Short mmCIF file of C-alpha atoms and ligand atoms in Angstrom, two decimals:
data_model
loop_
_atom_site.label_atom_id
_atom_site.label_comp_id
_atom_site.label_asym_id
_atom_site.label_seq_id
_atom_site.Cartn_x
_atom_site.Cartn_y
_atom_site.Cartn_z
CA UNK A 6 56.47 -37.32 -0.10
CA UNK A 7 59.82 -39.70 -0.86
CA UNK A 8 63.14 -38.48 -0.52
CA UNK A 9 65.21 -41.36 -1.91
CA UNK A 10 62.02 -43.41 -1.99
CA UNK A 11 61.90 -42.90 1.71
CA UNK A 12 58.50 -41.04 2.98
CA UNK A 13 59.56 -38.14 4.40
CA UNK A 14 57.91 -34.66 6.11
CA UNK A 15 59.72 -32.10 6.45
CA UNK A 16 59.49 -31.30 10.24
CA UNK A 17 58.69 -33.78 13.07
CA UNK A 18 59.23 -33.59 16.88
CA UNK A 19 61.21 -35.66 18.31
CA UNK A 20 60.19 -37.57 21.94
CA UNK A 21 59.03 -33.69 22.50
CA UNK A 22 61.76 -32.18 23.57
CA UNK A 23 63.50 -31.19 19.70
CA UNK A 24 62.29 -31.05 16.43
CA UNK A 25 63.96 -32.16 13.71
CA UNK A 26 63.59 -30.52 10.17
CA UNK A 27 65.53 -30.84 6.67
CA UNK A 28 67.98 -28.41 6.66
CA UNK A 29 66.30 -25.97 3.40
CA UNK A 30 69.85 -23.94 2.98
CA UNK A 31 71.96 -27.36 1.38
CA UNK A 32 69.27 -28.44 -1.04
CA UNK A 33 69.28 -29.21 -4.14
CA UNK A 34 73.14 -30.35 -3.77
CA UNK A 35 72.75 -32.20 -0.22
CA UNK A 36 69.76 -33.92 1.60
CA UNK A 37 70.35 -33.26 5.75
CA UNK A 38 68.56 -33.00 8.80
CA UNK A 39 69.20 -30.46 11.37
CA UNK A 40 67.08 -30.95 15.55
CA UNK A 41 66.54 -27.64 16.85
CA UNK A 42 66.86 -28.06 20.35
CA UNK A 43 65.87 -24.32 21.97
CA UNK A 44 63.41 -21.08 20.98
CA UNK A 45 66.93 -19.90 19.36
CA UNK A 46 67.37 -22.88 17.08
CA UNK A 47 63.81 -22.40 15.99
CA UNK A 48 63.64 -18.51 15.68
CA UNK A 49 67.28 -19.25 13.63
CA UNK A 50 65.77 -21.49 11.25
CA UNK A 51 63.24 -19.62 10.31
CA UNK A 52 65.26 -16.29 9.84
CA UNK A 53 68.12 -17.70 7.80
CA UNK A 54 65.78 -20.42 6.05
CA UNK A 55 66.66 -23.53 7.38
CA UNK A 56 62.74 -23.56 7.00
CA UNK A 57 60.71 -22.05 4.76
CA UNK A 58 57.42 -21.52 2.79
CA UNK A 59 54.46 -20.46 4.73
CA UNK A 60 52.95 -23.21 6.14
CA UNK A 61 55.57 -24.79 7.20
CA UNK A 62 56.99 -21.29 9.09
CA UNK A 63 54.30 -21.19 11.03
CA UNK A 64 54.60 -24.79 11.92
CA UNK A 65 57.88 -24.34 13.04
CA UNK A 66 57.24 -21.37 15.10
CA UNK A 67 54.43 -23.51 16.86
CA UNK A 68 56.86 -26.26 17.87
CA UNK A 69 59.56 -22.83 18.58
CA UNK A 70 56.97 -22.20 21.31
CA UNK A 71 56.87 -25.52 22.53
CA UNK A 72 60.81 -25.86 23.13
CA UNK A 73 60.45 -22.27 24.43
CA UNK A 74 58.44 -23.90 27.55
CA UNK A 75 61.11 -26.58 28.43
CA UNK A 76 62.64 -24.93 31.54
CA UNK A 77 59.58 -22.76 32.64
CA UNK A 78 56.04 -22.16 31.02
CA UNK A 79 55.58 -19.62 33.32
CA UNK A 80 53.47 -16.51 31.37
CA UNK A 81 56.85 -14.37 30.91
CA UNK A 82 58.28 -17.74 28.75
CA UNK A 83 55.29 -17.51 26.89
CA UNK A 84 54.95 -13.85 26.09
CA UNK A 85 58.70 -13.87 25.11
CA UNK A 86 58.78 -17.01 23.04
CA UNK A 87 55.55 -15.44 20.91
CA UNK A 88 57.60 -11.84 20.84
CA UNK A 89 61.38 -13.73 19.54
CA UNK A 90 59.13 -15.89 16.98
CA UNK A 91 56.97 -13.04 15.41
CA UNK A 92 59.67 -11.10 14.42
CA UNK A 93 61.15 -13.58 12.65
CA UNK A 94 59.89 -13.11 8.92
CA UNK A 95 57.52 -10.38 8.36
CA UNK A 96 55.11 -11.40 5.21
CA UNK A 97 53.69 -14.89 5.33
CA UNK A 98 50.63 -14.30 7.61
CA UNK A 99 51.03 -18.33 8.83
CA UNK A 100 53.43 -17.26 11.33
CA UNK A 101 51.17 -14.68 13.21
CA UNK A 102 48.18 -17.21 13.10
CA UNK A 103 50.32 -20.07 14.00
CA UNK A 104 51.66 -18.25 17.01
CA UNK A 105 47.57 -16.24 17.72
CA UNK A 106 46.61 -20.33 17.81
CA UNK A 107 49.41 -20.83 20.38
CA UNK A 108 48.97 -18.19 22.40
CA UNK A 109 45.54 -18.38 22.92
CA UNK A 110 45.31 -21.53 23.91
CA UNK A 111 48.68 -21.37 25.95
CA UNK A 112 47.54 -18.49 27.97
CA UNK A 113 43.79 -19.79 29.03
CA UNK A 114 45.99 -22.56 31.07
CA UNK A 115 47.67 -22.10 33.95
CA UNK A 116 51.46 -22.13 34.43
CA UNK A 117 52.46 -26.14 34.61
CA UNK A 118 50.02 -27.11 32.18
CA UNK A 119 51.41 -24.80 28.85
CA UNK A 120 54.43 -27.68 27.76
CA UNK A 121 52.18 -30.92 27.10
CA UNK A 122 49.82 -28.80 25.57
CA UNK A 123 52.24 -26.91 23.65
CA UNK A 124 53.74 -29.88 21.99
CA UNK A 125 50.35 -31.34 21.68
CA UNK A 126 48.76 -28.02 19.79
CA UNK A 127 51.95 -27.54 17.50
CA UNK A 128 51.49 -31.08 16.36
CA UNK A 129 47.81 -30.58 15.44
CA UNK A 130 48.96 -27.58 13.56
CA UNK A 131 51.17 -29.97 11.87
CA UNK A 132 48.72 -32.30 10.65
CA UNK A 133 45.75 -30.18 10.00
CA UNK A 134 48.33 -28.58 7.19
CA UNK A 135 49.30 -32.00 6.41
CA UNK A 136 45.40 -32.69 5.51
CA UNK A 137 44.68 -29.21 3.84
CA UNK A 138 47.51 -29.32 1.44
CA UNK A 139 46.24 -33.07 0.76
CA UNK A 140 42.61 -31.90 -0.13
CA UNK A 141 44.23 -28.69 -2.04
CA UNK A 142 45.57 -31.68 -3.80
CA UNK A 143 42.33 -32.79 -4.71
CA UNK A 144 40.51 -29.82 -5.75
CA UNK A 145 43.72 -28.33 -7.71
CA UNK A 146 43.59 -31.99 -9.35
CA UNK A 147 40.24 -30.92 -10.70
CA UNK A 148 40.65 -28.11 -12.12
CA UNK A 149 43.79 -29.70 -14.16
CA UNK A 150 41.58 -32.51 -15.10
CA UNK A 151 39.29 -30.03 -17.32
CA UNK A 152 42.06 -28.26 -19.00
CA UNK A 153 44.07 -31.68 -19.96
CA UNK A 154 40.41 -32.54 -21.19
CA UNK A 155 40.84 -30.04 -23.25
CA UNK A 156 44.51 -29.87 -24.45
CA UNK A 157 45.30 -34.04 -23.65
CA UNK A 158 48.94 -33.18 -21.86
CA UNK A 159 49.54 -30.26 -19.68
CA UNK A 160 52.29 -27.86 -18.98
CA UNK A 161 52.02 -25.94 -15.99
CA UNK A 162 54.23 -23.01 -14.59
CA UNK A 163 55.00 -22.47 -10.90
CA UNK A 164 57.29 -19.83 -9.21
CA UNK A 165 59.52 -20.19 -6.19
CA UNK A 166 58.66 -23.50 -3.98
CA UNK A 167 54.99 -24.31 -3.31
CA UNK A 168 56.08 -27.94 -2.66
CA UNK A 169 56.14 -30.21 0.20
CA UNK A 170 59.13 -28.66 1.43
CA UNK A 171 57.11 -25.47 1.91
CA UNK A 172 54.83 -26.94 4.17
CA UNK A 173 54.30 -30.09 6.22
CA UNK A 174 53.81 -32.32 2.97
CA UNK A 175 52.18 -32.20 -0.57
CA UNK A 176 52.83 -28.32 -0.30
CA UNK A 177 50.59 -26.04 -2.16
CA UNK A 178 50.69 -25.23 -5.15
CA UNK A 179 52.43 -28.82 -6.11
CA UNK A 180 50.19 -30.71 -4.47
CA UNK A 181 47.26 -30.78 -7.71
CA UNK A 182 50.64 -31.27 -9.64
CA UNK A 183 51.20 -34.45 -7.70
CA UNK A 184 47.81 -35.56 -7.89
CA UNK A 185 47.52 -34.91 -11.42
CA UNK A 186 50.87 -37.10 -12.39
CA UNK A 187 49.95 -39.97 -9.58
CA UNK A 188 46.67 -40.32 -11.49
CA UNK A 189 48.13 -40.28 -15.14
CA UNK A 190 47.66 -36.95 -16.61
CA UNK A 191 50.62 -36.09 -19.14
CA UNK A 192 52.26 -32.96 -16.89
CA UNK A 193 55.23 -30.87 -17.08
CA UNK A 194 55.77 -28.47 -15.30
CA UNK A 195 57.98 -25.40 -15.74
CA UNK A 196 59.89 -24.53 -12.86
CA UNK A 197 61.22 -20.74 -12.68
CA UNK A 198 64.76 -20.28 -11.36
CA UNK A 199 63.29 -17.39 -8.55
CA UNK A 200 66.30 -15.69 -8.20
CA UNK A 201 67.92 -14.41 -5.86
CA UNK A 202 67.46 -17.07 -3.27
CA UNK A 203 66.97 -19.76 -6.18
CA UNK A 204 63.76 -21.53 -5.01
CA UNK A 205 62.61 -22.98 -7.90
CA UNK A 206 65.81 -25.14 -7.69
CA UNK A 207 64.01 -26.46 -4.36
CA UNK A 208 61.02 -27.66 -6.48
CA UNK A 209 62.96 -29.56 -9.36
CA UNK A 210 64.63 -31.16 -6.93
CA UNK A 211 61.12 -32.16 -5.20
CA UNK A 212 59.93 -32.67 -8.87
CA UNK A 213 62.50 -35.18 -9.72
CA UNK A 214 62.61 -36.82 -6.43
CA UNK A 215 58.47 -37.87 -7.57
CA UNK A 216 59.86 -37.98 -11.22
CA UNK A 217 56.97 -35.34 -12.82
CA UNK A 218 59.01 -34.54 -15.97
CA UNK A 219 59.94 -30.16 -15.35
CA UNK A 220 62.28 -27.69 -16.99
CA UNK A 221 63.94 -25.17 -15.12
CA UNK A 222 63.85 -21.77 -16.54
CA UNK A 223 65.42 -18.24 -15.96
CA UNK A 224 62.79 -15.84 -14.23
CA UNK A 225 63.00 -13.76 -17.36
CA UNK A 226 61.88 -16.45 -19.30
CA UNK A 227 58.52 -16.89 -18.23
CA UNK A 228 56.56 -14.48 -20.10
CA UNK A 229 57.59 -15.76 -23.28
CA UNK A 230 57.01 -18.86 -22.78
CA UNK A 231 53.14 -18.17 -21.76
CA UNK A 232 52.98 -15.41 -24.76
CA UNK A 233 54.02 -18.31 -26.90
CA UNK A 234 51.18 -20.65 -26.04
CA UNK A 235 53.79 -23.39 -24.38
CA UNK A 236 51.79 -22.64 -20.52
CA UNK A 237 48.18 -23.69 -19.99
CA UNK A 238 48.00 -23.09 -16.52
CA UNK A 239 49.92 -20.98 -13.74
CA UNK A 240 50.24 -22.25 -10.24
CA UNK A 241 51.36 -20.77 -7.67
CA UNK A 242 51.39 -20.59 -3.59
CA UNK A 243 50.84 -18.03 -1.32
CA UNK A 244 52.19 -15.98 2.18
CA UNK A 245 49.16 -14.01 2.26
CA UNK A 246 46.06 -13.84 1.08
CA UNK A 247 44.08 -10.20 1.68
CA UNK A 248 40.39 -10.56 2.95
CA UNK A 249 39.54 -8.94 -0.68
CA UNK A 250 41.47 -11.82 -2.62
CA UNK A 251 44.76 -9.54 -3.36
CA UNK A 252 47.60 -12.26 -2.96
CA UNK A 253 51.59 -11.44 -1.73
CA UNK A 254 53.75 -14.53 -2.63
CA UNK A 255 57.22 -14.69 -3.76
CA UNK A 256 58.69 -11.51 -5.69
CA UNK A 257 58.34 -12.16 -9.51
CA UNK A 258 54.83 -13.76 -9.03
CA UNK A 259 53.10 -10.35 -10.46
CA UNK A 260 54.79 -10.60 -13.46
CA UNK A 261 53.82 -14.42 -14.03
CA UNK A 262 50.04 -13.17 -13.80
CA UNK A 263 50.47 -10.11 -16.00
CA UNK A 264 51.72 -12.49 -18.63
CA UNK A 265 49.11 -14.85 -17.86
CA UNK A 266 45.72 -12.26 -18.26
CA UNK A 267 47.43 -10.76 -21.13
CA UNK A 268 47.49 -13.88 -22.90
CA UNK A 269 44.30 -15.86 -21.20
CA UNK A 270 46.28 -18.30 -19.14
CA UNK A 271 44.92 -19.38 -16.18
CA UNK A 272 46.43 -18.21 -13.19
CA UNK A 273 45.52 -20.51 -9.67
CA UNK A 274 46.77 -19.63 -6.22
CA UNK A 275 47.18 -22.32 -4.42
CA UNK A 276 46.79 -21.82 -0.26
CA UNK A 277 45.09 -22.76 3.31
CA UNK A 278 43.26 -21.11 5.69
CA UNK A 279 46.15 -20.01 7.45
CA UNK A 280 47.12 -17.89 4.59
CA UNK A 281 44.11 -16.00 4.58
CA UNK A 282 44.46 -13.12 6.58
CA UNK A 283 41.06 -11.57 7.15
CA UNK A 284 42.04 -8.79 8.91
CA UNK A 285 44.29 -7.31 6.40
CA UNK A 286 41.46 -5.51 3.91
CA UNK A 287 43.73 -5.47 0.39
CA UNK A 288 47.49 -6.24 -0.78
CA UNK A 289 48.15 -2.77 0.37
CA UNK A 290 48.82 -3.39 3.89
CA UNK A 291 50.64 -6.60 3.83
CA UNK A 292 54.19 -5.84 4.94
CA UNK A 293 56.96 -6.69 2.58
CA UNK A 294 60.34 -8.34 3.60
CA UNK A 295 63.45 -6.84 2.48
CA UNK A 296 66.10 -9.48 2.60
CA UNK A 297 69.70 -8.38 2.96
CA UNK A 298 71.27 -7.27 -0.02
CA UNK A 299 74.17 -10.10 -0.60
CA UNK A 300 71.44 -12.27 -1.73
CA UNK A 301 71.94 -10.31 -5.27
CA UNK A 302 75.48 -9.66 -4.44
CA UNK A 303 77.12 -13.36 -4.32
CA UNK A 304 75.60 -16.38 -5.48
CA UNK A 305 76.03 -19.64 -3.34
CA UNK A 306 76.18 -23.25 -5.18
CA UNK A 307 78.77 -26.44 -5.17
CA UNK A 308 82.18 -26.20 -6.93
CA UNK A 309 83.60 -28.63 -10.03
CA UNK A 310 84.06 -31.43 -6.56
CA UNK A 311 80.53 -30.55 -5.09
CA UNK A 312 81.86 -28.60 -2.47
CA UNK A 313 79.74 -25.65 -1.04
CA UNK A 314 81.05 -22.58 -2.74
CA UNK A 315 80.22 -18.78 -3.18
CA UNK A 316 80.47 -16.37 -6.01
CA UNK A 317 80.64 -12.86 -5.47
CA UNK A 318 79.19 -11.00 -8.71
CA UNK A 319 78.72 -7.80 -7.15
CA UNK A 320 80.62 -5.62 -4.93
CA UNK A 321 79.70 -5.57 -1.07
CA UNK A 322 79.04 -1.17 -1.73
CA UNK A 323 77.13 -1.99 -5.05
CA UNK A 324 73.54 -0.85 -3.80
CA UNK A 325 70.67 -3.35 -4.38
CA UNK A 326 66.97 -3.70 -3.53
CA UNK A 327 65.85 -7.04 -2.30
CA UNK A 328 61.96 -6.88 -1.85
CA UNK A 329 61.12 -10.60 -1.30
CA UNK A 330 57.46 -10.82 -1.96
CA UNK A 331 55.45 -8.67 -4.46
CA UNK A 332 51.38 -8.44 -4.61
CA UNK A 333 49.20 -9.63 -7.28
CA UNK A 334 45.96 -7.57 -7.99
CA UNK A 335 43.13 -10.10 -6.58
CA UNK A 336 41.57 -9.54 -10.43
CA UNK A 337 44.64 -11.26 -12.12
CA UNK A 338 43.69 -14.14 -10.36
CA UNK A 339 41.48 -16.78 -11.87
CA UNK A 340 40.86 -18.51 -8.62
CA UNK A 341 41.78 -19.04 -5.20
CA UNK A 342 42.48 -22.82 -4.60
CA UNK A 343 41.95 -23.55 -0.55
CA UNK A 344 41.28 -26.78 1.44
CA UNK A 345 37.60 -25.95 0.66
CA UNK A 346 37.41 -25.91 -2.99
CA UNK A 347 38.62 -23.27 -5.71
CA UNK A 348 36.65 -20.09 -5.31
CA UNK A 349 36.86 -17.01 -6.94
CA UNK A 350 39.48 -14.22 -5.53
CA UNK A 351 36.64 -11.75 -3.76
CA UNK A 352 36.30 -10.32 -0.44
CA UNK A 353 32.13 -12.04 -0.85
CA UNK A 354 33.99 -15.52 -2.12
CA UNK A 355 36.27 -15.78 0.89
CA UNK A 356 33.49 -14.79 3.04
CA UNK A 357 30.93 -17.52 1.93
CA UNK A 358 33.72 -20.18 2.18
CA UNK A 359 34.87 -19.46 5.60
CA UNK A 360 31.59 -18.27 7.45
CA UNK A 361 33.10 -18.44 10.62
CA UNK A 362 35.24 -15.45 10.23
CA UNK A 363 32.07 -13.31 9.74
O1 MRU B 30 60.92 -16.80 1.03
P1 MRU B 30 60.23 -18.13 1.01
O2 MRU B 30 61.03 -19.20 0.34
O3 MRU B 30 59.74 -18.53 2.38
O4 MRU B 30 58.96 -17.87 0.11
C1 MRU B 30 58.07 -18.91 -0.14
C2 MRU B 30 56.99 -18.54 -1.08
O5 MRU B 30 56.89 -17.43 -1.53
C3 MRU B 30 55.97 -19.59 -1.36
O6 MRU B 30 55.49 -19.45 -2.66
C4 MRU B 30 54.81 -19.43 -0.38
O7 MRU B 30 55.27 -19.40 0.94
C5 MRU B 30 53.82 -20.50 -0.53
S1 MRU B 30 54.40 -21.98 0.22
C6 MRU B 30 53.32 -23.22 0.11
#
């Protein structure tokens, strides 16, 4: 995608020995690009969310592994560069597979052969997500095309940042919006503000930088919205998918697809084969991330001058809860929408579409 009409992804390596990345924690109020240089820089960026979104975490951690490797590949490098990364955000499932991918492949050589090969494997990772968020594109695009069929222009809800920045490019659950606004289709899309850590500013930022007509909203004032007939479709992304369909994705997503069944709006989740985690049987055992609790308790933006500045709006003692994911029921959702094709959200559905994994 363009950032000031520039093509831009939003991680590359570069001459392998750093990666460079757009620094996630200034936007919408600054465009920059950070190099992470060591396993450190990498594990860092992930943790505080210099980098985020699922795809593109476990992107990052496969390049993490590859600047792991610079001074010795030697199998204790390895082991400890997988052990740092893991740990480094619990829920979206992209991470472990990105870092299963590397290890495996890592370990089968011997010692002198791991860097190349690193750099080599985390830049296929790269552009296999690159081409499965570009055919999610395509098959979201469909599904859009019958309901504008039916309703001529289209308004669309998403929650949090499905977007390029959330992956390589194209991103997830923007990518059919993309598609559908490249090829003409009258689209807006409502963007929800996804408090606390404000992601949904991330996408109208992304959404302007294309120039698909949005409107931010407050969280709260989703249901409403769909209630009043103003949504005909929900999109959203996903950090993991359960092998029977049951999706975790940014906290505040449940309540989107409440709304939407209650009031027979579609509700699409939008995600790769990397999100699917096949060994976790329902919603029930994916692991939630509690983030720390100043994320309620001040509120970062730009001052009157456009400076970086924080409010505090609750006291440091003030208890909070800070769950940062939440789990939809696999029957709230109307479809699954994967590099493959939409399917429904079943443990049989996933199955059929990825054989392999039987
Ligand atoms: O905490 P974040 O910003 O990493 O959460 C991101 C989301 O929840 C996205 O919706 C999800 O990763 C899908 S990204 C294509």
């Amino acid at each position: 995608m363009k950032v000031n009409t520039v093509p831009t992804r939003t991680i590359w390596p570069v001459e392998n020995c750093a990666v460079r990345i757009i620094d996630q924690t200034a936007l919408p109020h600054a465009f920059r690009t950070l190099e992470l240089k060591t396993l450190a820089d990498a594990a860092h960026a992930i943790r505080s969310m210099q980098v985020r979104g699922a795809p593109l975490i476990g992107v990052t951690a496969a390049y993490g592994v590859a600047l792991a490797l610079a001074d010795s590949d030697n199998s204790e490098a390895l082991a400890d560069a997988i052990a740092t990364l893991a740990v480094t955000r619990p829920t979206a499932v992209n991470l472990r597979w990105a870092l299963d991918r590397m290890q495996r492949l890592l370990s089968a050589l011997p010692a002198g052969m791991r860097t190349d090969a690193a750099w080599r494997e985390a830049a296929a990772i790269a552009e296999e997500d690159f081409e499965q968020c570009r055919k999610i594109g395509e098959h979201g695009l469909a599904l859009l095309q019958e309901l504008a069929e039916k309703s001529g222009r289209l308004d669309v809800m998403t929650h949090c940042n499905a977007g390029w920045l959330a992956t390589v490019d194209y991103g997830t659950a923007l990518a059919p919006i993309y598609a559908a606004f490249d090829g003409g289709i009258d689209i807006h899309v409502w963007v929800s503000e996804t408090r606390p850590r404000n992601q949904g500013l991330l996408t109208a930022w992304e959404l302007a930088q294309h120039g698909v007509p949005h409107t931010v909203i407050a969280d709260n004032a989703a249901g409403w919205l769909i209630a009043r007939e103003e949504v005909d479709a929900v999109i959203v992304g996903a950090d993991r998918v359960a092998a029977n369909g049951d999706v975790a994705n940014k906290v505040g997503t449940y309540l989107k697809a409440l709304a939407a069944k209650a009031s027979g709006v579609p509700f699409y989740v939008a995600a790769p084969r990397s999100t699917i985690d096949f060994a976790c049987a329902s919603g029930a055992g994916i692991p939630i991330e509690e983030r720390d609790g100043d994320e309620l308790r001040v509120i970062h933006g730009v001052d009157n001058d456009g400076s970086p500045s924080n409010v505090r709006q609750l006291a440091a003692a003030e208890p909070v809860a800070n769950p940062a994911f939440d789990v939809t029921p696999a029957e709230l959702v109307t479809a699954l929408i994967t590099e493959r094709g939409p399917c429904p959200a079943t443990h049989e559905a996933l199955n059929t579409l990825y054989r392999e994994n039987m």
